PDB file of C-alpha atoms in Angstrom:
ATOM      1  CA  UNK W   1     265.013   7.467  27.581  1.00 52.00           C
ATOM      2  CA  UNK W   2     263.868   4.710  25.156  1.00 54.00           C
ATOM      3  CA  UNK W   3     260.384   3.311  25.682  1.00 54.00           C
ATOM      4  CA  UNK W   4     260.542  -0.435  26.373  1.00 55.00           C
ATOM      5  CA  UNK W   5     258.841  -2.544  23.740  1.00 56.00           C
ATOM      6  CA  UNK W   6     255.755  -4.458  24.797  1.00 53.00           C
ATOM      7  CA  UNK W   7     256.234  -8.217  24.699  1.00 50.00           C
ATOM      8  CA  UNK W   8     254.536  -9.763  21.697  1.00 49.00           C
ATOM      9  CA  UNK W   9     252.138 -12.646  22.195  1.00 50.00           C
ATOM     10  CA  UNK W  10     253.403 -15.959  20.922  1.00 47.00           C
ATOM     11  CA  UNK W  11     251.473 -17.035  17.851  1.00 59.00           C
ATOM     12  CA  UNK W  12     250.256 -20.557  17.313  1.00 65.00           C
ATOM     13  CA  UNK W  13     252.147 -22.379  14.580  1.00 69.00           C
ATOM     14  CA  UNK W  14     250.210 -22.949  11.348  1.00 81.00           C
ATOM     15  CA  UNK W  15     247.910 -25.969  11.510  1.00 89.00           C
ATOM     16  CA  UNK W  16     249.347 -29.118   9.999  1.00 91.00           C
ATOM     17  CA  UNK W  17     248.446 -32.794   9.896  1.00 91.00           C
ATOM     18  CA  UNK W  18     251.432 -33.499  12.118  1.00 93.00           C
ATOM     19  CA  UNK W  19     250.124 -31.008  14.676  1.00 92.00           C
ATOM     20  CA  UNK W  20     246.766 -32.786  14.709  1.00 92.00           C
ATOM     21  CA  UNK W  21     248.504 -36.142  15.184  1.00 92.00           C
ATOM     22  CA  UNK W  22     250.650 -34.743  17.969  1.00 92.00           C
ATOM     23  CA  UNK W  23     247.716 -33.298  19.879  1.00 91.00           C
ATOM     24  CA  UNK W  24     245.738 -36.532  19.662  1.00 92.00           C
ATOM     25  CA  UNK W  25     248.763 -38.625  20.649  1.00 92.00           C
ATOM     26  CA  UNK W  26     249.251 -36.366  23.678  1.00 91.00           C
ATOM     27  CA  UNK W  27     245.683 -37.006  24.800  1.00 92.00           C
ATOM     28  CA  UNK W  28     244.484 -33.524  23.818  1.00 91.00           C
ATOM     29  CA  UNK W  29     241.622 -34.578  21.567  1.00 91.00           C
ATOM     30  CA  UNK W  30     239.686 -31.266  21.676  1.00 92.00           C
ATOM     31  CA  UNK W  31     242.822 -29.343  20.689  1.00 93.00           C
ATOM     32  CA  UNK W  32     243.459 -31.836  17.912  1.00 92.00           C
ATOM     33  CA  UNK W  33     239.949 -31.223  16.576  1.00 94.00           C
ATOM     34  CA  UNK W  34     240.472 -27.453  16.750  1.00 93.00           C
ATOM     35  CA  UNK W  35     243.694 -27.731  14.731  1.00 94.00           C
ATOM     36  CA  UNK W  36     242.012 -30.129  12.306  1.00 93.00           C
ATOM     37  CA  UNK W  37     239.169 -27.680  11.657  1.00 94.00           C
ATOM     38  CA  UNK W  38     241.643 -24.962  10.744  1.00 93.00           C
ATOM     39  CA  UNK W  39     243.727 -27.330   8.624  1.00 93.00           C
ATOM     40  CA  UNK W  40     240.698 -28.704   6.742  1.00 92.00           C
ATOM     41  CA  UNK W  41     239.823 -25.276   5.380  1.00 91.00           C
ATOM     42  CA  UNK W  42     242.871 -25.002   3.122  1.00 90.00           C
ATOM     43  CA  UNK W  43     244.482 -28.442   2.769  1.00 91.00           C
ATOM     44  CA  UNK W  44     244.342 -30.279  -0.559  1.00 92.00           C
ATOM     45  CA  UNK W  45     242.290 -33.415  -1.215  1.00 91.00           C
ATOM     46  CA  UNK W  46     245.112 -35.849  -0.469  1.00 92.00           C
ATOM     47  CA  UNK W  47     245.797 -34.193   2.874  1.00 92.00           C
ATOM     48  CA  UNK W  48     242.088 -34.103   3.699  1.00 91.00           C
ATOM     49  CA  UNK W  49     241.822 -37.825   3.074  1.00 90.00           C
ATOM     50  CA  UNK W  50     244.731 -38.423   5.450  1.00 93.00           C
ATOM     51  CA  UNK W  51     243.085 -36.192   8.032  1.00 93.00           C
ATOM     52  CA  UNK W  52     239.797 -38.064   7.618  1.00 90.00           C
ATOM     53  CA  UNK W  53     241.550 -41.415   8.126  1.00 91.00           C
ATOM     54  CA  UNK W  54     243.229 -40.120  11.286  1.00 93.00           C
ATOM     55  CA  UNK W  55     240.055 -38.727  12.824  1.00 93.00           C
ATOM     56  CA  UNK W  56     238.039 -41.814  11.867  1.00 90.00           C
ATOM     57  CA  UNK W  57     240.631 -44.039  13.503  1.00 90.00           C
ATOM     58  CA  UNK W  58     240.100 -42.153  16.765  1.00 92.00           C
ATOM     59  CA  UNK W  59     236.292 -42.118  16.535  1.00 89.00           C
ATOM     60  CA  UNK W  60     236.028 -38.380  15.860  1.00 92.00           C
ATOM     61  CA  UNK W  61     233.255 -38.860  13.309  1.00 90.00           C
ATOM     62  CA  UNK W  62     230.955 -35.979  14.223  1.00 89.00           C
ATOM     63  CA  UNK W  63     233.589 -33.219  13.943  1.00 92.00           C
ATOM     64  CA  UNK W  64     234.960 -34.835  10.787  1.00 91.00           C
ATOM     65  CA  UNK W  65     231.549 -34.672   9.102  1.00 90.00           C
ATOM     66  CA  UNK W  66     231.371 -30.997   9.979  1.00 90.00           C
ATOM     67  CA  UNK W  67     234.790 -30.365   8.467  1.00 91.00           C
ATOM     68  CA  UNK W  68     233.761 -31.996   5.202  1.00 88.00           C
ATOM     69  CA  UNK W  69     230.527 -30.011   5.156  1.00 87.00           C
ATOM     70  CA  UNK W  70     232.250 -26.649   5.724  1.00 88.00           C
ATOM     71  CA  UNK W  71     234.955 -27.224   3.148  1.00 88.00           C
ATOM     72  CA  UNK W  72     235.132 -26.376  -0.540  1.00 87.00           C
ATOM     73  CA  UNK W  73     235.133 -30.018  -1.609  1.00 87.00           C
ATOM     74  CA  UNK W  74     236.652 -31.478  -4.750  1.00 88.00           C
ATOM     75  CA  UNK W  75     234.636 -34.099  -6.693  1.00 90.00           C
ATOM     76  CA  UNK W  76     236.854 -36.928  -5.422  1.00 90.00           C
ATOM     77  CA  UNK W  77     235.925 -36.002  -1.863  1.00 91.00           C
ATOM     78  CA  UNK W  78     232.225 -36.821  -2.280  1.00 92.00           C
ATOM     79  CA  UNK W  79     232.557 -40.504  -1.346  1.00 94.00           C
ATOM     80  CA  UNK W  80     234.654 -40.061   1.824  1.00 92.00           C
ATOM     81  CA  UNK W  81     232.370 -37.214   2.881  1.00 92.00           C
ATOM     82  CA  UNK W  82     229.361 -39.499   2.408  1.00 94.00           C
ATOM     83  CA  UNK W  83     231.086 -42.208   4.457  1.00 93.00           C
ATOM     84  CA  UNK W  84     231.699 -39.721   7.277  1.00 91.00           C
ATOM     85  CA  UNK W  85     228.018 -38.763   7.203  1.00 94.00           C
ATOM     86  CA  UNK W  86     227.102 -42.449   7.242  1.00 95.00           C
ATOM     87  CA  UNK W  87     229.226 -42.962  10.353  1.00 92.00           C
ATOM     88  CA  UNK W  88     227.610 -39.968  12.022  1.00 93.00           C
ATOM     89  CA  UNK W  89     224.145 -41.290  11.166  1.00 95.00           C
ATOM     90  CA  UNK W  90     224.997 -44.656  12.714  1.00 93.00           C
ATOM     91  CA  UNK W  91     225.887 -42.926  15.967  1.00 92.00           C
ATOM     92  CA  UNK W  92     222.626 -40.961  15.875  1.00 94.00           C
ATOM     93  CA  UNK W  93     220.621 -44.137  15.223  1.00 95.00           C
ATOM     94  CA  UNK W  94     222.274 -45.869  18.189  1.00 93.00           C
ATOM     95  CA  UNK W  95     221.208 -42.909  20.317  1.00 93.00           C
ATOM     96  CA  UNK W  96     217.617 -43.277  19.113  1.00 94.00           C
ATOM     97  CA  UNK W  97     217.768 -40.075  17.045  1.00 94.00           C
ATOM     98  CA  UNK W  98     216.158 -41.624  13.992  1.00 96.00           C
ATOM     99  CA  UNK W  99     214.941 -38.374  12.427  1.00 96.00           C
ATOM    100  CA  UNK W 100     218.443 -36.870  12.598  1.00 95.00           C
ATOM    101  CA  UNK W 101     220.001 -40.104  11.322  1.00 96.00           C
ATOM    102  CA  UNK W 102     217.629 -40.199   8.368  1.00 97.00           C
ATOM    103  CA  UNK W 103     218.339 -36.573   7.476  1.00 96.00           C
ATOM    104  CA  UNK W 104     222.103 -37.163   7.546  1.00 95.00           C
ATOM    105  CA  UNK W 105     221.827 -40.408   5.558  1.00 97.00           C
ATOM    106  CA  UNK W 106     219.817 -38.685   2.865  1.00 97.00           C
ATOM    107  CA  UNK W 107     222.508 -36.033   2.600  1.00 95.00           C
ATOM    108  CA  UNK W 108     225.081 -38.832   2.296  1.00 96.00           C
ATOM    109  CA  UNK W 109     222.988 -40.502  -0.387  1.00 96.00           C
ATOM    110  CA  UNK W 110     222.843 -37.280  -2.360  1.00 95.00           C
ATOM    111  CA  UNK W 111     226.619 -36.925  -2.170  1.00 94.00           C
ATOM    112  CA  UNK W 112     227.354 -40.486  -3.271  1.00 95.00           C
ATOM    113  CA  UNK W 113     224.240 -42.158  -4.721  1.00 95.00           C
ATOM    114  CA  UNK W 114     226.313 -45.111  -5.944  1.00 95.00           C
ATOM    115  CA  UNK W 115     226.958 -46.381  -2.392  1.00 97.00           C
ATOM    116  CA  UNK W 116     224.424 -49.163  -1.899  1.00 97.00           C
ATOM    117  CA  UNK W 117     225.095 -49.570   1.828  1.00 97.00           C
ATOM    118  CA  UNK W 118     224.002 -45.996   2.481  1.00 98.00           C
ATOM    119  CA  UNK W 119     220.743 -46.591   0.617  1.00 98.00           C
ATOM    120  CA  UNK W 120     220.258 -49.775   2.675  1.00 98.00           C
ATOM    121  CA  UNK W 121     220.818 -47.802   5.856  1.00 98.00           C
ATOM    122  CA  UNK W 122     218.106 -45.368   4.778  1.00 98.00           C
ATOM    123  CA  UNK W 123     215.765 -48.292   4.154  1.00 98.00           C
ATOM    124  CA  UNK W 124     216.640 -49.756   7.570  1.00 98.00           C
ATOM    125  CA  UNK W 125     215.715 -46.492   9.299  1.00 97.00           C
ATOM    126  CA  UNK W 126     212.457 -46.366   7.357  1.00 98.00           C
ATOM    127  CA  UNK W 127     211.744 -49.953   8.446  1.00 97.00           C
ATOM    128  CA  UNK W 128     212.325 -48.992  12.066  1.00 95.00           C
ATOM    129  CA  UNK W 129     209.953 -46.052  11.654  1.00 95.00           C
ATOM    130  CA  UNK W 130     207.308 -48.312  10.106  1.00 96.00           C
ATOM    131  CA  UNK W 131     207.551 -46.615   6.695  1.00 97.00           C
ATOM    132  CA  UNK W 132     207.469 -49.872   4.775  1.00 97.00           C
ATOM    133  CA  UNK W 133     206.514 -48.535   1.350  1.00 97.00           C
ATOM    134  CA  UNK W 134     209.479 -46.187   1.183  1.00 97.00           C
ATOM    135  CA  UNK W 135     211.846 -48.859   2.488  1.00 98.00           C
ATOM    136  CA  UNK W 136     210.654 -51.388  -0.094  1.00 98.00           C
ATOM    137  CA  UNK W 137     211.019 -48.850  -2.903  1.00 98.00           C
ATOM    138  CA  UNK W 138     214.685 -48.314  -2.036  1.00 98.00           C
ATOM    139  CA  UNK W 139     215.358 -52.050  -1.782  1.00 98.00           C
ATOM    140  CA  UNK W 140     213.593 -52.641  -5.087  1.00 97.00           C
ATOM    141  CA  UNK W 141     215.882 -50.188  -6.856  1.00 97.00           C
ATOM    142  CA  UNK W 142     218.967 -51.791  -5.307  1.00 98.00           C
ATOM    143  CA  UNK W 143     217.899 -55.293  -6.330  1.00 97.00           C
ATOM    144  CA  UNK W 144     217.085 -54.111  -9.855  1.00 97.00           C
ATOM    145  CA  UNK W 145     220.639 -52.792 -10.091  1.00 96.00           C
ATOM    146  CA  UNK W 146     222.181 -55.906  -8.520  1.00 97.00           C
ATOM    147  CA  UNK W 147     220.031 -59.053  -8.154  1.00 95.00           C
ATOM    148  CA  UNK W 148     222.918 -60.713  -6.265  1.00 95.00           C
ATOM    149  CA  UNK W 149     222.814 -58.104  -3.500  1.00 97.00           C
ATOM    150  CA  UNK W 150     222.032 -60.640  -0.782  1.00 97.00           C
ATOM    151  CA  UNK W 151     222.169 -58.099   2.045  1.00 97.00           C
ATOM    152  CA  UNK W 152     219.401 -56.119   0.360  1.00 98.00           C
ATOM    153  CA  UNK W 153     217.467 -59.333  -0.298  1.00 98.00           C
ATOM    154  CA  UNK W 154     217.573 -60.055   3.438  1.00 98.00           C
ATOM    155  CA  UNK W 155     216.451 -56.539   4.300  1.00 98.00           C
ATOM    156  CA  UNK W 156     213.632 -56.773   1.749  1.00 98.00           C
ATOM    157  CA  UNK W 157     212.438 -60.012   3.346  1.00 98.00           C
ATOM    158  CA  UNK W 158     212.558 -58.429   6.791  1.00 98.00           C
ATOM    159  CA  UNK W 159     210.439 -55.513   5.580  1.00 98.00           C
ATOM    160  CA  UNK W 160     207.940 -57.835   3.898  1.00 97.00           C
ATOM    161  CA  UNK W 161     207.758 -59.905   7.096  1.00 97.00           C
ATOM    162  CA  UNK W 162     207.038 -56.786   9.125  1.00 96.00           C
ATOM    163  CA  UNK W 163     204.248 -55.723   6.783  1.00 96.00           C
ATOM    164  CA  UNK W 164     202.414 -58.876   7.877  1.00 94.00           C
ATOM    165  CA  UNK W 165     203.054 -60.866   4.712  1.00 93.00           C
ATOM    166  CA  UNK W 166     205.419 -63.705   5.726  1.00 96.00           C
ATOM    167  CA  UNK W 167     204.615 -65.713   2.593  1.00 96.00           C
ATOM    168  CA  UNK W 168     205.909 -62.872   0.412  1.00 96.00           C
ATOM    169  CA  UNK W 169     209.044 -62.617   2.545  1.00 97.00           C
ATOM    170  CA  UNK W 170     210.101 -66.234   2.049  1.00 97.00           C
ATOM    171  CA  UNK W 171     211.654 -65.893  -1.414  1.00 96.00           C
ATOM    172  CA  UNK W 172     213.996 -63.021  -0.530  1.00 97.00           C
ATOM    173  CA  UNK W 173     214.936 -64.528   2.819  1.00 98.00           C
ATOM    174  CA  UNK W 174     215.636 -67.871   1.150  1.00 97.00           C
ATOM    175  CA  UNK W 175     217.895 -66.140  -1.390  1.00 97.00           C
ATOM    176  CA  UNK W 176     219.817 -64.387   1.386  1.00 97.00           C
ATOM    177  CA  UNK W 177     220.080 -67.557   3.489  1.00 97.00           C
ATOM    178  CA  UNK W 178     221.437 -69.500   0.518  1.00 96.00           C
ATOM    179  CA  UNK W 179     224.293 -66.974   0.377  1.00 96.00           C
ATOM    180  CA  UNK W 180     225.297 -67.865   3.940  1.00 95.00           C
ATOM    181  CA  UNK W 181     223.577 -65.060   5.870  1.00 96.00           C
ATOM    182  CA  UNK W 182     222.655 -66.702   9.191  1.00 96.00           C
ATOM    183  CA  UNK W 183     220.317 -63.947  10.338  1.00 97.00           C
ATOM    184  CA  UNK W 184     218.339 -64.377   7.129  1.00 97.00           C
ATOM    185  CA  UNK W 185     217.907 -68.027   8.069  1.00 97.00           C
ATOM    186  CA  UNK W 186     216.345 -67.071  11.395  1.00 97.00           C
ATOM    187  CA  UNK W 187     213.969 -64.622   9.691  1.00 98.00           C
ATOM    188  CA  UNK W 188     213.188 -67.320   7.128  1.00 98.00           C
ATOM    189  CA  UNK W 189     212.354 -69.754   9.905  1.00 98.00           C
ATOM    190  CA  UNK W 190     209.921 -67.271  11.444  1.00 97.00           C
ATOM    191  CA  UNK W 191     208.334 -66.513   8.073  1.00 98.00           C
ATOM    192  CA  UNK W 192     207.861 -70.225   7.329  1.00 97.00           C
ATOM    193  CA  UNK W 193     206.250 -70.812  10.724  1.00 97.00           C
ATOM    194  CA  UNK W 194     203.792 -67.940  10.266  1.00 96.00           C
ATOM    195  CA  UNK W 195     203.024 -69.043   6.701  1.00 96.00           C
ATOM    196  CA  UNK W 196     202.340 -72.615   7.933  1.00 95.00           C
ATOM    197  CA  UNK W 197     205.135 -73.983   5.744  1.00 96.00           C
ATOM    198  CA  UNK W 198     206.107 -76.739   8.165  1.00 95.00           C
ATOM    199  CA  UNK W 199     208.319 -78.626   5.724  1.00 95.00           C
ATOM    200  CA  UNK W 200     210.322 -75.495   4.869  1.00 96.00           C
ATOM    201  CA  UNK W 201     210.594 -74.598   8.554  1.00 97.00           C
ATOM    202  CA  UNK W 202     211.991 -78.071   9.359  1.00 96.00           C
ATOM    203  CA  UNK W 203     214.465 -77.841   6.471  1.00 97.00           C
ATOM    204  CA  UNK W 204     215.609 -74.410   7.648  1.00 97.00           C
ATOM    205  CA  UNK W 205     216.139 -75.701  11.184  1.00 97.00           C
ATOM    206  CA  UNK W 206     218.234 -78.606   9.876  1.00 97.00           C
ATOM    207  CA  UNK W 207     220.391 -76.300   7.778  1.00 96.00           C
ATOM    208  CA  UNK W 208     220.892 -73.840  10.620  1.00 97.00           C
ATOM    209  CA  UNK W 209     222.043 -76.734  12.799  1.00 96.00           C
ATOM    210  CA  UNK W 210     224.272 -78.330  10.160  1.00 96.00           C
ATOM    211  CA  UNK W 211     225.877 -75.192   8.700  1.00 96.00           C
ATOM    212  CA  UNK W 212     225.773 -72.535  11.426  1.00 96.00           C
ATOM    213  CA  UNK W 213     225.162 -74.400  14.673  1.00 96.00           C
ATOM    214  CA  UNK W 214     226.970 -72.193  17.200  1.00 96.00           C
ATOM    215  CA  UNK W 215     225.787 -68.828  15.952  1.00 96.00           C
ATOM    216  CA  UNK W 216     222.280 -70.032  15.104  1.00 96.00           C
ATOM    217  CA  UNK W 217     221.954 -71.594  18.559  1.00 96.00           C
ATOM    218  CA  UNK W 218     222.647 -68.248  20.222  1.00 96.00           C
ATOM    219  CA  UNK W 219     220.232 -66.456  17.905  1.00 96.00           C
ATOM    220  CA  UNK W 220     217.494 -69.020  18.583  1.00 96.00           C
ATOM    221  CA  UNK W 221     217.970 -68.689  22.328  1.00 96.00           C
ATOM    222  CA  UNK W 222     217.580 -64.921  22.068  1.00 96.00           C
ATOM    223  CA  UNK W 223     214.529 -65.309  19.836  1.00 95.00           C
ATOM    224  CA  UNK W 224     212.858 -67.636  22.339  1.00 95.00           C
ATOM    225  CA  UNK W 225     213.309 -64.988  25.027  1.00 95.00           C
ATOM    226  CA  UNK W 226     210.941 -62.732  23.072  1.00 93.00           C
ATOM    227  CA  UNK W 227     207.370 -63.309  24.324  1.00 92.00           C
ATOM    228  CA  UNK W 228     205.746 -62.723  20.936  1.00 91.00           C
ATOM    229  CA  UNK W 229     208.083 -64.812  18.793  1.00 95.00           C
ATOM    230  CA  UNK W 230     206.314 -67.303  16.496  1.00 96.00           C
ATOM    231  CA  UNK W 231     209.122 -69.772  17.197  1.00 96.00           C
ATOM    232  CA  UNK W 232     207.566 -70.607  20.578  1.00 95.00           C
ATOM    233  CA  UNK W 233     205.058 -72.716  18.644  1.00 95.00           C
ATOM    234  CA  UNK W 234     207.899 -75.050  17.593  1.00 95.00           C
ATOM    235  CA  UNK W 235     208.594 -76.102  21.174  1.00 92.00           C
ATOM    236  CA  UNK W 236     206.673 -79.267  21.873  1.00 92.00           C
ATOM    237  CA  UNK W 237     205.380 -79.491  18.297  1.00 92.00           C
ATOM    238  CA  UNK W 238     205.588 -83.006  16.776  1.00 92.00           C
ATOM    239  CA  UNK W 239     208.653 -83.351  14.562  1.00 90.00           C
ATOM    240  CA  UNK W 240     209.825 -79.810  15.354  1.00 94.00           C
ATOM    241  CA  UNK W 241     210.642 -79.966  19.057  1.00 94.00           C
ATOM    242  CA  UNK W 242     213.491 -82.408  18.537  1.00 95.00           C
ATOM    243  CA  UNK W 243     215.021 -80.152  15.873  1.00 95.00           C
ATOM    244  CA  UNK W 244     214.780 -77.134  18.162  1.00 95.00           C
ATOM    245  CA  UNK W 245     216.400 -78.996  21.072  1.00 95.00           C
ATOM    246  CA  UNK W 246     219.166 -80.252  18.777  1.00 95.00           C
ATOM    247  CA  UNK W 247     219.965 -76.727  17.632  1.00 95.00           C
ATOM    248  CA  UNK W 248     219.923 -75.409  21.181  1.00 94.00           C
ATOM    249  CA  UNK W 249     222.229 -78.165  22.449  1.00 91.00           C
TER     250      UNK W 249
END
């Protein structure tokens, strides 16, 4: 009598980009990530870039960074890998995990040292940790490479302000404000107040009102909610109080 054959287990189909898309579309995110991990190990660079775009679109940054890290990467994959690490670091920073964020950002910077925004993010973390010297060194290199990097100029001014030298911060903050960066204008206003540059403070208030009234008004309101803000001294001050009330109106 013939022996009945044992039923064979059904095998999963080979991982493909379409399978990842299908799992995510069906609401099975964890399964999509599992398929993506398998797919990322052998797919070519073009397919990996498509996979990265798909996972980024759905906020799956942490697993994506791991896939890049565990893959035999081609040279053209360095920049997108660094961007994935940058996204992961941003999430860590929002969670207050500054040490982890800094470690990941430095790895990203090593992968793609030409990306200025990653270097700025490193400097921003160092600023938050109170490591002003290291933050200023990074910003100095970026400004040497591109003197018109107004975002770095603003960050440099913020660092200088936080070191307790508002006078030194004015030039960089003025440069950034001239480029249209409203937040730089608010930092410039604070620096001018602390440096007793009343004329410059009044001029900054007028420009904030004339060029960026709505946004600057909200920012000033938030600033005046901070107990230690130097801008409290403007309220009731001769010649300044009317400018403050006009901006807040």
